């Protein structure tokens, strides 16, 4: 995985997080319950936090560990986007329950990414 790939994903995830954050603060506020809105915003926050981590990885390491980068990238997709799907489908009364188990898998990949980052620092 090259620095450029990591940085492109960081930028794309950052853009999407800002757009979804604005969307939740304005349009979704009218149709979601408070709990649904909190869940959606959790997805947005974690997406942005990890987009920033990808920026760090892309700028700090000349050749980032590909497993670390992909753990964060896939973890963001599985964690945040499964939350978005769950919340939006629940708001429409057709909750996509199959996405429920995907969220913790995404969280696990994010944790694995952080552990690999730790090993980069102590190795």
mmCIF file of N, CA and C in Angstrom:
data_model
loop_
_atom_site.group_PDB
_atom_site.id
_atom_site.type_symbol
_atom_site.label_atom_id
_atom_site.label_comp_id
_atom_site.label_asym_id
_atom_site.label_seq_id
_atom_site.Cartn_x
_atom_site.Cartn_y
_atom_site.Cartn_z
ATOM 1 N N UNK A 1 0.855 -1.171 0.000
ATOM 2 C CA UNK A 1 0.000 0.000 0.000
ATOM 3 C C UNK A 1 0.896 1.228 0.000
ATOM 4 N N UNK A 2 0.628 2.121 -0.924
ATOM 5 C CA UNK A 2 1.450 3.315 -1.023
ATOM 6 C C UNK A 2 0.883 4.436 -0.156
ATOM 7 N N UNK A 3 1.738 5.413 0.086
ATOM 8 C CA UNK A 3 1.296 6.598 0.822
ATOM 9 C C UNK A 3 0.129 7.267 0.112
ATOM 10 N N UNK A 4 0.193 7.322 -1.202
ATOM 11 C CA UNK A 4 -0.844 8.005 -1.970
ATOM 12 C C UNK A 4 -2.204 7.343 -1.768
ATOM 13 N N UNK A 5 -2.261 6.026 -1.762
ATOM 14 C CA UNK A 5 -3.530 5.316 -1.555
ATOM 15 C C UNK A 5 -4.093 5.647 -0.175
ATOM 16 N N UNK A 6 -3.245 5.607 0.841
ATOM 17 C CA UNK A 6 -3.678 5.915 2.202
ATOM 18 C C UNK A 6 -4.212 7.341 2.273
ATOM 19 N N UNK A 7 -3.500 8.281 1.666
ATOM 20 C CA UNK A 7 -3.913 9.683 1.708
ATOM 21 C C UNK A 7 -5.198 9.936 0.910
ATOM 22 N N UNK A 8 -5.369 9.237 -0.196
ATOM 23 C CA UNK A 8 -6.612 9.373 -0.972
ATOM 24 C C UNK A 8 -7.796 8.877 -0.154
ATOM 25 N N UNK A 9 -7.655 7.726 0.485
ATOM 26 C CA UNK A 9 -8.733 7.218 1.342
ATOM 27 C C UNK A 9 -9.006 8.176 2.494
ATOM 28 N N UNK A 10 -7.953 8.730 3.069
ATOM 29 C CA UNK A 10 -8.128 9.686 4.171
ATOM 30 C C UNK A 10 -8.966 10.876 3.706
ATOM 31 N N UNK A 11 -8.630 11.410 2.553
ATOM 32 C CA UNK A 11 -9.358 12.571 2.034
ATOM 33 C C UNK A 11 -10.807 12.225 1.702
ATOM 34 N N UNK A 12 -11.020 11.103 1.056
ATOM 35 C CA UNK A 12 -12.389 10.694 0.695
ATOM 36 C C UNK A 12 -13.228 10.463 1.948
ATOM 37 N N UNK A 13 -12.671 9.752 2.926
ATOM 38 C CA UNK A 13 -13.412 9.513 4.167
ATOM 39 C C UNK A 13 -13.670 10.815 4.921
ATOM 40 N N UNK A 14 -12.722 11.744 4.882
ATOM 41 C CA UNK A 14 -12.920 13.039 5.515
ATOM 42 C C UNK A 14 -14.038 13.820 4.850
ATOM 43 N N UNK A 15 -14.053 13.833 3.535
ATOM 44 C CA UNK A 15 -15.108 14.521 2.785
ATOM 45 C C UNK A 15 -16.475 13.933 3.131
ATOM 46 N N UNK A 16 -16.562 12.607 3.077
ATOM 47 C CA UNK A 16 -17.842 11.940 3.361
ATOM 48 C C UNK A 16 -18.288 12.218 4.792
ATOM 49 N N UNK A 17 -17.349 12.227 5.730
ATOM 50 C CA UNK A 17 -17.703 12.492 7.127
ATOM 51 C C UNK A 17 -18.283 13.889 7.296
ATOM 52 N N UNK A 18 -17.696 14.869 6.637
ATOM 53 C CA UNK A 18 -18.218 16.237 6.731
ATOM 54 C C UNK A 18 -19.608 16.320 6.093
ATOM 55 N N UNK A 19 -19.772 15.718 4.931
ATOM 56 C CA UNK A 19 -21.070 15.737 4.245
ATOM 57 C C UNK A 19 -22.132 15.034 5.101
ATOM 58 N N UNK A 20 -21.804 13.836 5.614
ATOM 59 C CA UNK A 20 -22.767 13.098 6.437
ATOM 60 C C UNK A 20 -23.042 13.817 7.761
ATOM 61 N N UNK A 21 -22.033 14.475 8.311
ATOM 62 C CA UNK A 21 -22.233 15.241 9.536
ATOM 63 C C UNK A 21 -23.203 16.381 9.315
ATOM 64 N N UNK A 22 -23.044 17.098 8.211
ATOM 65 C CA UNK A 22 -23.962 18.192 7.883
ATOM 66 C C UNK A 22 -25.356 17.648 7.588
ATOM 67 N N UNK A 23 -25.403 16.540 6.876
ATOM 68 C CA UNK A 23 -26.675 15.891 6.540
ATOM 69 C C UNK A 23 -27.424 15.491 7.809
ATOM 70 N N UNK A 24 -26.683 14.937 8.783
ATOM 71 C CA UNK A 24 -27.343 14.517 10.023
ATOM 72 C C UNK A 24 -27.787 15.714 10.858
ATOM 73 N N UNK A 25 -27.013 16.782 10.837
ATOM 74 C CA UNK A 25 -27.335 17.966 11.637
ATOM 75 C C UNK A 25 -28.534 18.733 11.081
ATOM 76 N N UNK A 26 -28.801 18.567 9.793
ATOM 77 C CA UNK A 26 -29.871 19.354 9.185
ATOM 78 C C UNK A 26 -31.026 18.467 8.710
ATOM 79 N N UNK A 27 -30.806 17.676 7.674
ATOM 80 C CA UNK A 27 -31.893 16.906 7.071
ATOM 81 C C UNK A 27 -32.365 15.747 7.950
ATOM 82 N N UNK A 28 -31.420 15.009 8.529
ATOM 83 C CA UNK A 28 -31.816 13.829 9.299
ATOM 84 C C UNK A 28 -32.410 14.176 10.657
ATOM 85 N N UNK A 29 -32.076 15.353 11.154
ATOM 86 C CA UNK A 29 -32.585 15.788 12.457
ATOM 87 C C UNK A 29 -34.118 15.779 12.477
ATOM 88 N N UNK A 30 -34.706 15.973 11.318
ATOM 89 C CA UNK A 30 -36.167 16.047 11.204
ATOM 90 C C UNK A 30 -36.829 14.668 11.153
ATOM 91 N N UNK A 31 -36.065 13.642 10.752
ATOM 92 C CA UNK A 31 -36.703 12.331 10.556
ATOM 93 C C UNK A 31 -36.206 11.246 11.508
ATOM 94 N N UNK A 32 -35.095 11.480 12.217
ATOM 95 C CA UNK A 32 -34.550 10.469 13.114
ATOM 96 C C UNK A 32 -34.910 10.766 14.562
ATOM 97 N N UNK A 33 -35.011 9.701 15.350
ATOM 98 C CA UNK A 33 -35.175 9.884 16.784
ATOM 99 C C UNK A 33 -33.835 10.343 17.357
ATOM 100 N N UNK A 34 -33.844 10.773 18.604
ATOM 101 C CA UNK A 34 -32.589 11.206 19.240
ATOM 102 C C UNK A 34 -31.576 10.065 19.285
ATOM 103 N N UNK A 35 -32.030 8.847 19.615
ATOM 104 C CA UNK A 35 -31.115 7.701 19.662
ATOM 105 C C UNK A 35 -30.555 7.374 18.282
ATOM 106 N N UNK A 36 -31.395 7.424 17.270
ATOM 107 C CA UNK A 36 -30.927 7.157 15.912
ATOM 108 C C UNK A 36 -29.917 8.209 15.476
ATOM 109 N N UNK A 37 -30.199 9.454 15.812
ATOM 110 C CA UNK A 37 -29.289 10.540 15.449
ATOM 111 C C UNK A 37 -27.945 10.383 16.147
ATOM 112 N N UNK A 38 -27.967 9.994 17.424
ATOM 113 C CA UNK A 38 -26.714 9.757 18.160
ATOM 114 C C UNK A 38 -25.915 8.634 17.508
ATOM 115 N N UNK A 39 -26.596 7.558 17.123
ATOM 116 C CA UNK A 39 -25.904 6.437 16.469
ATOM 117 C C UNK A 39 -25.286 6.879 15.151
ATOM 118 N N UNK A 40 -26.040 7.612 14.347
ATOM 119 C CA UNK A 40 -25.528 8.095 13.072
ATOM 120 C C UNK A 40 -24.308 8.972 13.293
ATOM 121 N N UNK A 41 -24.393 9.874 14.266
ATOM 122 C CA UNK A 41 -23.276 10.771 14.568
ATOM 123 C C UNK A 41 -22.058 10.021 15.096
ATOM 124 N N UNK A 42 -22.282 8.888 15.787
ATOM 125 C CA UNK A 42 -21.159 8.043 16.214
ATOM 126 C C UNK A 42 -20.417 7.511 14.999
ATOM 127 N N UNK A 43 -21.159 7.057 13.996
ATOM 128 C CA UNK A 43 -20.528 6.605 12.757
ATOM 129 C C UNK A 43 -19.714 7.700 12.106
ATOM 130 N N UNK A 44 -20.265 8.909 12.078
ATOM 131 C CA UNK A 44 -19.564 10.058 11.477
ATOM 132 C C UNK A 44 -18.290 10.375 12.261
ATOM 133 N N UNK A 45 -18.391 10.402 13.592
ATOM 134 C CA UNK A 45 -17.207 10.728 14.415
ATOM 135 C C UNK A 45 -16.101 9.700 14.210
ATOM 136 N N UNK A 46 -16.448 8.422 14.276
ATOM 137 C CA UNK A 46 -15.423 7.397 14.111
ATOM 138 C C UNK A 46 -14.822 7.442 12.711
ATOM 139 N N UNK A 47 -15.636 7.741 11.725
ATOM 140 C CA UNK A 47 -15.108 7.860 10.374
ATOM 141 C C UNK A 47 -14.099 9.001 10.301
ATOM 142 N N UNK A 48 -14.431 10.142 10.884
ATOM 143 C CA UNK A 48 -13.513 11.286 10.837
ATOM 144 C C UNK A 48 -12.252 11.022 11.651
ATOM 145 N N UNK A 49 -12.416 10.454 12.846
ATOM 146 C CA UNK A 49 -11.230 10.145 13.666
ATOM 147 C C UNK A 49 -10.254 9.274 12.877
ATOM 148 N N UNK A 50 -10.790 8.273 12.199
ATOM 149 C CA UNK A 50 -9.905 7.333 11.516
ATOM 150 C C UNK A 50 -9.420 7.876 10.173
ATOM 151 N N UNK A 51 -10.150 8.817 9.576
ATOM 152 C CA UNK A 51 -9.620 9.521 8.400
ATOM 153 C C UNK A 51 -8.380 10.309 8.804
ATOM 154 N N UNK A 52 -8.429 10.920 9.989
ATOM 155 C CA UNK A 52 -7.267 11.669 10.495
ATOM 156 C C UNK A 52 -6.102 10.719 10.769
ATOM 157 N N UNK A 53 -6.404 9.536 11.297
ATOM 158 C CA UNK A 53 -5.342 8.539 11.526
ATOM 159 C C UNK A 53 -4.709 8.143 10.191
ATOM 160 N N UNK A 54 -5.540 7.969 9.160
ATOM 161 C CA UNK A 54 -4.992 7.637 7.846
ATOM 162 C C UNK A 54 -4.100 8.759 7.318
ATOM 163 N N UNK A 55 -4.477 10.011 7.577
ATOM 164 C CA UNK A 55 -3.606 11.133 7.196
ATOM 165 C C UNK A 55 -2.253 11.024 7.898
ATOM 166 N N UNK A 56 -2.300 10.719 9.182
ATOM 167 C CA UNK A 56 -1.069 10.557 9.952
ATOM 168 C C UNK A 56 -0.211 9.433 9.371
ATOM 169 N N UNK A 57 -0.845 8.293 9.140
ATOM 170 C CA UNK A 57 -0.107 7.140 8.611
ATOM 171 C C UNK A 57 0.507 7.481 7.249
ATOM 172 N N UNK A 58 -0.293 8.103 6.385
ATOM 173 C CA UNK A 58 0.191 8.441 5.050
ATOM 174 C C UNK A 58 1.311 9.457 5.050
ATOM 175 N N UNK A 59 1.317 10.336 6.034
ATOM 176 C CA UNK A 59 2.357 11.364 6.103
ATOM 177 C C UNK A 59 3.551 10.968 6.960
ATOM 178 N N UNK A 60 3.359 10.033 7.874
ATOM 179 C CA UNK A 60 4.426 9.685 8.811
ATOM 180 C C UNK A 60 5.314 8.554 8.287
ATOM 181 N N UNK A 61 4.712 7.611 7.606
ATOM 182 C CA UNK A 61 5.463 6.433 7.157
ATOM 183 C C UNK A 61 5.703 6.516 5.658
ATOM 184 N N UNK A 62 6.970 6.290 5.248
ATOM 185 C CA UNK A 62 7.273 6.330 3.819
ATOM 186 C C UNK A 62 6.659 5.138 3.090
ATOM 187 N N UNK A 63 6.572 4.005 3.748
ATOM 188 C CA UNK A 63 5.860 2.853 3.171
ATOM 189 C C UNK A 63 5.012 2.227 4.282
ATOM 190 N N UNK A 64 3.770 2.699 4.406
ATOM 191 C CA UNK A 64 2.916 2.201 5.489
ATOM 192 C C UNK A 64 2.691 0.704 5.388
ATOM 193 N N UNK A 65 2.598 0.058 6.541
ATOM 194 C CA UNK A 65 2.269 -1.361 6.600
ATOM 195 C C UNK A 65 0.927 -1.555 5.901
ATOM 196 N N UNK A 66 0.897 -2.346 4.827
ATOM 197 C CA UNK A 66 -0.361 -2.481 4.085
ATOM 198 C C UNK A 66 -1.495 -3.055 4.932
ATOM 199 N N UNK A 67 -1.170 -3.974 5.828
ATOM 200 C CA UNK A 67 -2.226 -4.543 6.675
ATOM 201 C C UNK A 67 -2.799 -3.490 7.625
ATOM 202 N N UNK A 68 -1.957 -2.608 8.117
ATOM 203 C CA UNK A 68 -2.426 -1.555 9.002
ATOM 204 C C UNK A 68 -3.361 -0.614 8.233
ATOM 205 N N UNK A 69 -2.936 -0.172 7.068
ATOM 206 C CA UNK A 69 -3.761 0.724 6.264
ATOM 207 C C UNK A 69 -5.088 0.098 5.888
ATOM 208 N N UNK A 70 -5.042 -1.144 5.417
ATOM 209 C CA UNK A 70 -6.291 -1.813 5.022
ATOM 210 C C UNK A 70 -7.175 -2.109 6.228
ATOM 211 N N UNK A 71 -6.592 -2.353 7.393
ATOM 212 C CA UNK A 71 -7.406 -2.563 8.594
ATOM 213 C C UNK A 71 -8.223 -1.315 8.910
ATOM 214 N N UNK A 72 -7.583 -0.161 8.824
ATOM 215 C CA UNK A 72 -8.304 1.083 9.070
ATOM 216 C C UNK A 72 -9.334 1.354 7.970
ATOM 217 N N UNK A 73 -8.954 1.166 6.725
ATOM 218 C CA UNK A 73 -9.855 1.470 5.608
ATOM 219 C C UNK A 73 -11.094 0.569 5.634
ATOM 220 N N UNK A 74 -10.865 -0.732 5.728
ATOM 221 C CA UNK A 74 -11.997 -1.670 5.748
ATOM 222 C C UNK A 74 -12.774 -1.524 7.051
ATOM 223 N N UNK A 75 -12.064 -1.261 8.142
ATOM 224 C CA UNK A 75 -12.735 -1.047 9.424
ATOM 225 C C UNK A 75 -13.681 0.139 9.373
ATOM 226 N N UNK A 76 -13.255 1.243 8.760
ATOM 227 C CA UNK A 76 -14.121 2.420 8.606
ATOM 228 C C UNK A 76 -15.361 2.056 7.803
ATOM 229 N N UNK A 77 -15.153 1.382 6.693
ATOM 230 C CA UNK A 77 -16.283 1.014 5.829
ATOM 231 C C UNK A 77 -17.265 0.125 6.584
ATOM 232 N N UNK A 78 -16.758 -0.913 7.227
ATOM 233 C CA UNK A 78 -17.654 -1.842 7.925
ATOM 234 C C UNK A 78 -18.305 -1.212 9.147
ATOM 235 N N UNK A 79 -17.541 -0.449 9.925
ATOM 236 C CA UNK A 79 -18.085 0.128 11.151
ATOM 237 C C UNK A 79 -19.056 1.269 10.843
ATOM 238 N N UNK A 80 -18.552 2.318 10.247
ATOM 239 C CA UNK A 80 -19.373 3.513 10.052
ATOM 240 C C UNK A 80 -20.515 3.283 9.071
ATOM 241 N N UNK A 81 -20.224 2.662 7.938
ATOM 242 C CA UNK A 81 -21.265 2.515 6.929
ATOM 243 C C UNK A 81 -22.342 1.510 7.345
ATOM 244 N N UNK A 82 -22.001 0.534 8.181
ATOM 245 C CA UNK A 82 -23.048 -0.357 8.691
ATOM 246 C C UNK A 82 -23.952 0.394 9.659
ATOM 247 N N UNK A 83 -23.381 1.310 10.443
ATOM 248 C CA UNK A 83 -24.205 2.143 11.329
ATOM 249 C C UNK A 83 -25.145 3.016 10.495
ATOM 250 N N UNK A 84 -24.628 3.635 9.442
ATOM 251 C CA UNK A 84 -25.474 4.465 8.588
ATOM 252 C C UNK A 84 -26.635 3.623 8.026
ATOM 253 N N UNK A 85 -26.311 2.442 7.553
ATOM 254 C CA UNK A 85 -27.347 1.564 6.994
ATOM 255 C C UNK A 85 -28.376 1.156 8.023
ATOM 256 N N UNK A 86 -27.907 0.781 9.214
ATOM 257 C CA UNK A 86 -28.837 0.391 10.281
ATOM 258 C C UNK A 86 -29.774 1.530 10.658
ATOM 259 N N UNK A 87 -29.214 2.703 10.862
ATOM 260 C CA UNK A 87 -30.016 3.851 11.295
ATOM 261 C C UNK A 87 -31.020 4.255 10.218
ATOM 262 N N UNK A 88 -30.556 4.402 8.991
ATOM 263 C CA UNK A 88 -31.446 4.860 7.924
ATOM 264 C C UNK A 88 -32.526 3.829 7.599
ATOM 265 N N UNK A 89 -32.170 2.556 7.616
ATOM 266 C CA UNK A 89 -33.179 1.525 7.355
ATOM 267 C C UNK A 89 -34.181 1.442 8.504
ATOM 268 N N UNK A 90 -33.710 1.629 9.735
ATOM 269 C CA UNK A 90 -34.604 1.625 10.890
ATOM 270 C C UNK A 90 -35.572 2.808 10.820
ATOM 271 N N UNK A 91 -35.084 3.945 10.368
ATOM 272 C CA UNK A 91 -35.931 5.133 10.250
ATOM 273 C C UNK A 91 -37.040 4.932 9.224
ATOM 274 N N UNK A 92 -36.763 4.076 8.237
ATOM 275 C CA UNK A 92 -37.772 3.787 7.217
ATOM 276 C C UNK A 92 -38.645 2.599 7.607
ATOM 277 N N UNK A 93 -38.399 2.028 8.805
ATOM 278 C CA UNK A 93 -39.201 0.903 9.275
ATOM 279 C C UNK A 93 -38.814 -0.434 8.685
ATOM 280 N N UNK A 94 -37.677 -0.497 8.029
ATOM 281 C CA UNK A 94 -37.213 -1.740 7.400
ATOM 282 C C UNK A 94 -35.780 -2.016 7.820
ATOM 283 N N UNK A 95 -35.575 -2.194 9.112
ATOM 284 C CA UNK A 95 -34.226 -2.330 9.658
ATOM 285 C C UNK A 95 -33.477 -3.495 9.003
ATOM 286 N N UNK A 96 -32.296 -3.198 8.488
ATOM 287 C CA UNK A 96 -31.436 -4.212 7.871
ATOM 288 C C UNK A 96 -30.640 -4.911 8.980
ATOM 289 N N UNK A 97 -31.253 -5.897 9.594
ATOM 290 C CA UNK A 97 -30.646 -6.557 10.750
ATOM 291 C C UNK A 97 -29.345 -7.268 10.401
ATOM 292 N N UNK A 98 -29.200 -7.678 9.150
ATOM 293 C CA UNK A 98 -27.980 -8.391 8.755
ATOM 294 C C UNK A 98 -26.743 -7.518 8.883
ATOM 295 N N UNK A 99 -26.923 -6.195 8.905
ATOM 296 C CA UNK A 99 -25.754 -5.318 9.047
ATOM 297 C C UNK A 99 -25.290 -5.204 10.495
ATOM 298 N N UNK A 100 -26.120 -5.611 11.443
ATOM 299 C CA UNK A 100 -25.762 -5.532 12.864
ATOM 300 C C UNK A 100 -24.442 -6.193 13.207
ATOM 301 N N UNK A 101 -24.217 -7.449 12.766
ATOM 302 C CA UNK A 101 -22.941 -8.104 13.084
ATOM 303 C C UNK A 101 -21.732 -7.513 12.348
ATOM 304 N N UNK A 102 -21.984 -6.726 11.323
ATOM 305 C CA UNK A 102 -20.879 -6.137 10.559
ATOM 306 C C UNK A 102 -20.196 -5.033 11.367
ATOM 307 N N UNK A 103 -20.971 -4.296 12.162
ATOM 308 C CA UNK A 103 -20.428 -3.179 12.928
ATOM 309 C C UNK A 103 -19.299 -3.618 13.859
ATOM 310 N N UNK A 104 -19.497 -4.671 14.687
ATOM 311 C CA UNK A 104 -18.391 -5.071 15.563
ATOM 312 C C UNK A 104 -17.173 -5.601 14.797
ATOM 313 N N UNK A 105 -17.407 -6.192 13.642
ATOM 314 C CA UNK A 105 -16.279 -6.660 12.823
ATOM 315 C C UNK A 105 -15.457 -5.458 12.353
ATOM 316 N N UNK A 106 -16.147 -4.387 11.960
ATOM 317 C CA UNK A 106 -15.445 -3.154 11.594
ATOM 318 C C UNK A 106 -14.689 -2.578 12.771
ATOM 319 N N UNK A 107 -15.316 -2.607 13.954
ATOM 320 C CA UNK A 107 -14.643 -2.128 15.169
ATOM 321 C C UNK A 107 -13.404 -2.942 15.476
ATOM 322 N N UNK A 108 -13.500 -4.255 15.279
ATOM 323 C CA UNK A 108 -12.340 -5.126 15.506
ATOM 324 C C UNK A 108 -11.203 -4.770 14.559
ATOM 325 N N UNK A 109 -11.528 -4.509 13.305
ATOM 326 C CA UNK A 109 -10.480 -4.119 12.346
ATOM 327 C C UNK A 109 -9.848 -2.781 12.730
ATOM 328 N N UNK A 110 -10.644 -1.859 13.253
ATOM 329 C CA UNK A 110 -10.075 -0.584 13.715
ATOM 330 C C UNK A 110 -9.123 -0.821 14.877
ATOM 331 N N UNK A 111 -9.504 -1.686 15.800
ATOM 332 C CA UNK A 111 -8.624 -2.025 16.934
ATOM 333 C C UNK A 111 -7.333 -2.660 16.428
ATOM 334 N N UNK A 112 -7.453 -3.574 15.479
ATOM 335 C CA UNK A 112 -6.267 -4.228 14.909
ATOM 336 C C UNK A 112 -5.352 -3.182 14.267
ATOM 337 N N UNK A 113 -5.940 -2.212 13.572
ATOM 338 C CA UNK A 113 -5.139 -1.133 12.985
ATOM 339 C C UNK A 113 -4.375 -0.362 14.046
ATOM 340 N N UNK A 114 -5.048 -0.050 15.162
ATOM 341 C CA UNK A 114 -4.382 0.664 16.260
ATOM 342 C C UNK A 114 -3.266 -0.178 16.872
ATOM 343 N N UNK A 115 -3.479 -1.477 17.015
ATOM 344 C CA UNK A 115 -2.441 -2.359 17.574
ATOM 345 C C UNK A 115 -1.237 -2.382 16.648
ATOM 346 N N UNK A 116 -1.484 -2.467 15.337
ATOM 347 C CA UNK A 116 -0.365 -2.446 14.389
ATOM 348 C C UNK A 116 0.369 -1.113 14.435
ATOM 349 N N UNK A 117 -0.358 -0.028 14.618
ATOM 350 C CA UNK A 117 0.276 1.288 14.751
ATOM 351 C C UNK A 117 1.157 1.319 16.001
ATOM 352 N N UNK A 118 0.662 0.759 17.085
ATOM 353 C CA UNK A 118 1.459 0.662 18.320
ATOM 354 C C UNK A 118 2.750 -0.098 18.055
ATOM 355 N N UNK A 119 2.667 -1.230 17.349
ATOM 356 C CA UNK A 119 3.856 -2.020 17.059
ATOM 357 C C UNK A 119 4.853 -1.249 16.185
ATOM 358 N N UNK A 120 4.338 -0.396 15.292
ATOM 359 C CA UNK A 120 5.234 0.447 14.479
ATOM 360 C C UNK A 120 6.048 1.371 15.377
ATOM 361 N N UNK A 121 5.419 1.857 16.456
ATOM 362 C CA UNK A 121 6.088 2.800 17.345
ATOM 363 C C UNK A 121 7.084 2.125 18.286
ATOM 364 N N UNK A 122 6.810 0.895 18.698
ATOM 365 C CA UNK A 122 7.684 0.244 19.673
ATOM 366 C C UNK A 122 8.691 -0.701 19.042
ATOM 367 N N UNK A 123 8.573 -0.935 17.750
ATOM 368 C CA UNK A 123 9.500 -1.862 17.080
ATOM 369 C C UNK A 123 10.813 -1.190 16.762
#
